[in-house]
XYZ file of C-alpha atoms in Angstrom:
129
model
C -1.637 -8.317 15.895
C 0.424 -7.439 12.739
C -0.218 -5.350 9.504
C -1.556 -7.444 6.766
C 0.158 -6.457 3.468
C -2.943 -7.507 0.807
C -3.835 -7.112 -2.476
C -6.859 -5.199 -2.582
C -9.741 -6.777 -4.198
C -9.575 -9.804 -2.828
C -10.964 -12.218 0.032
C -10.440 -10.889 3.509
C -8.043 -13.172 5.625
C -9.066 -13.945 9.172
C -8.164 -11.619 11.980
C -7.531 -9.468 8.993
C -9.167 -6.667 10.601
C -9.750 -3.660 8.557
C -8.588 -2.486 5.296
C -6.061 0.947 4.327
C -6.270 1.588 0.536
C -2.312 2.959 0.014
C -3.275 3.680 -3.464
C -3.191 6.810 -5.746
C -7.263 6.467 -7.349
C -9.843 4.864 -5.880
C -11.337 1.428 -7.857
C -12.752 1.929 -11.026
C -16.329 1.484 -11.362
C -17.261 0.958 -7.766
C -19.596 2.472 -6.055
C -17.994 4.291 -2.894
C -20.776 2.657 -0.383
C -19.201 -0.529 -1.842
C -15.421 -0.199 -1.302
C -15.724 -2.038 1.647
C -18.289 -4.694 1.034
C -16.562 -5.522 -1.940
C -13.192 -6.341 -0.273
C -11.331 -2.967 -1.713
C -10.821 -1.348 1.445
C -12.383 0.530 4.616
C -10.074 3.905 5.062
C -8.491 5.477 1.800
C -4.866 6.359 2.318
C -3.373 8.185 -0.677
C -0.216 9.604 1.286
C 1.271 6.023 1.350
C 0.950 5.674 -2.749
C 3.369 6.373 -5.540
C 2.878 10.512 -6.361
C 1.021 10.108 -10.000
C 4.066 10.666 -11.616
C 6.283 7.506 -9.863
C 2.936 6.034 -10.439
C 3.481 5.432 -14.199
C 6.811 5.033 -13.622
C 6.529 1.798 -11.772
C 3.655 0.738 -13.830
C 6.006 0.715 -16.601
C 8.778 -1.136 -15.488
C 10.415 -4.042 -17.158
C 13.684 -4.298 -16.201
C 15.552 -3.943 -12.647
C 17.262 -1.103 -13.157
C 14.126 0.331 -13.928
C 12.061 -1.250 -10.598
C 15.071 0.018 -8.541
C 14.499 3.317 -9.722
C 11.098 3.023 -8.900
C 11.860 1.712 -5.140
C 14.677 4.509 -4.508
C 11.948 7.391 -5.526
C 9.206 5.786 -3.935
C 11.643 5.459 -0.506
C 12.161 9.275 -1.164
C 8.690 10.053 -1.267
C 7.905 8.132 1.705
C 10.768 10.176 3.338
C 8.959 13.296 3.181
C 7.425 14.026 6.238
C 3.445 13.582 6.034
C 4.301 10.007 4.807
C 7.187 9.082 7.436
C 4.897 9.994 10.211
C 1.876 7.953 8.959
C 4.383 4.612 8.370
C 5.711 5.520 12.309
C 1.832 5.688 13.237
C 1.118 2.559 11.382
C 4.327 0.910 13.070
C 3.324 2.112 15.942
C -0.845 0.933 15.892
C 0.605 -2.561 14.856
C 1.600 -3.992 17.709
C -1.673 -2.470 19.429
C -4.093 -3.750 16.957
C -4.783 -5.725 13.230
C -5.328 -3.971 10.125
C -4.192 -4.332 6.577
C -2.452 -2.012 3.863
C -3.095 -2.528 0.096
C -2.885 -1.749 -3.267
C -4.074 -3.502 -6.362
C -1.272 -5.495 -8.134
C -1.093 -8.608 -8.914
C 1.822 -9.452 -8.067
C 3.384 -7.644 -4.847
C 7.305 -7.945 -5.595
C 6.642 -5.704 -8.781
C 4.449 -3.417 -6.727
C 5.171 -0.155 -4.115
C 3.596 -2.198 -1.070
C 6.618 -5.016 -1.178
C 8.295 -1.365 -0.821
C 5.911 0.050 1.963
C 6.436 -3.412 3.789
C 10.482 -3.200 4.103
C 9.486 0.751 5.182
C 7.222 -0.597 7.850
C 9.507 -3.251 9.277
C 12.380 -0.734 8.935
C 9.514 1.680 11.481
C 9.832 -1.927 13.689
C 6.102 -2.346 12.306
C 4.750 -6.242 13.105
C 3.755 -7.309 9.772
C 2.346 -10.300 9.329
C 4.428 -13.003 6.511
């Protein structure tokens, strides 16, 4: 029963189970009785997103240097300890249970939850490919 890593948004997997929003604002637009109807997620989770700050940062990246700058201050974030309890929690619930975390990028190699993956396996999370 692994952690889904999804983009939030879009179609639920099977066995998904339900969804954690790790993002900084909630979607634009949407009505909060629709978060989860429309796919976005169940629980909001804004401990497990880039601070606002790291937030533009990695939404302005272009080169590598730049995204590994990003992933070494989002790791140091995620350090602190509110947010390395919740990813040992998360780890932990995994093997007990299915769920998914999120954010809204496109593309996840570009985007903090390829980072909050590596953190989860590194918390011997299951997570699912």
């Amino acid at each position: 029963m692994p952690i889904h890593i999804v983009r939030l948004g879009s179609p639920r997997g099977p066995d998904e189970g339900p969804r954690i929003g790790t993002v900084r604002r909630p979607p634009r637009g949407v009505p909060k009785t629709e978060f989860a109807t429309q796919n976005w997620y169940d629980t909001w989770f804004p401990l497990l997103a880039p601070s606002a700050e790291l937030m533009k940062q990695g939404q302005a990246v272009e080169t590598e240097a730049q995204w590994q700058a990003f992933a070494k201050a989002y790791r140091r974030e995620m350090a602190e300890p509110g947010a390395a309890q919740s990813i040992t929690l998360l780890a932990t619930l995994s093997t007990h249970s299915s769920f998914a975390v999120g954010c809204y990028c496109e593309h996840e190699a570009r985007c903090h939850r390829s980072l909050l993956r590596g953190l989860l396996l590194e918390a011997g999370a299951q997570v699912a490919p």
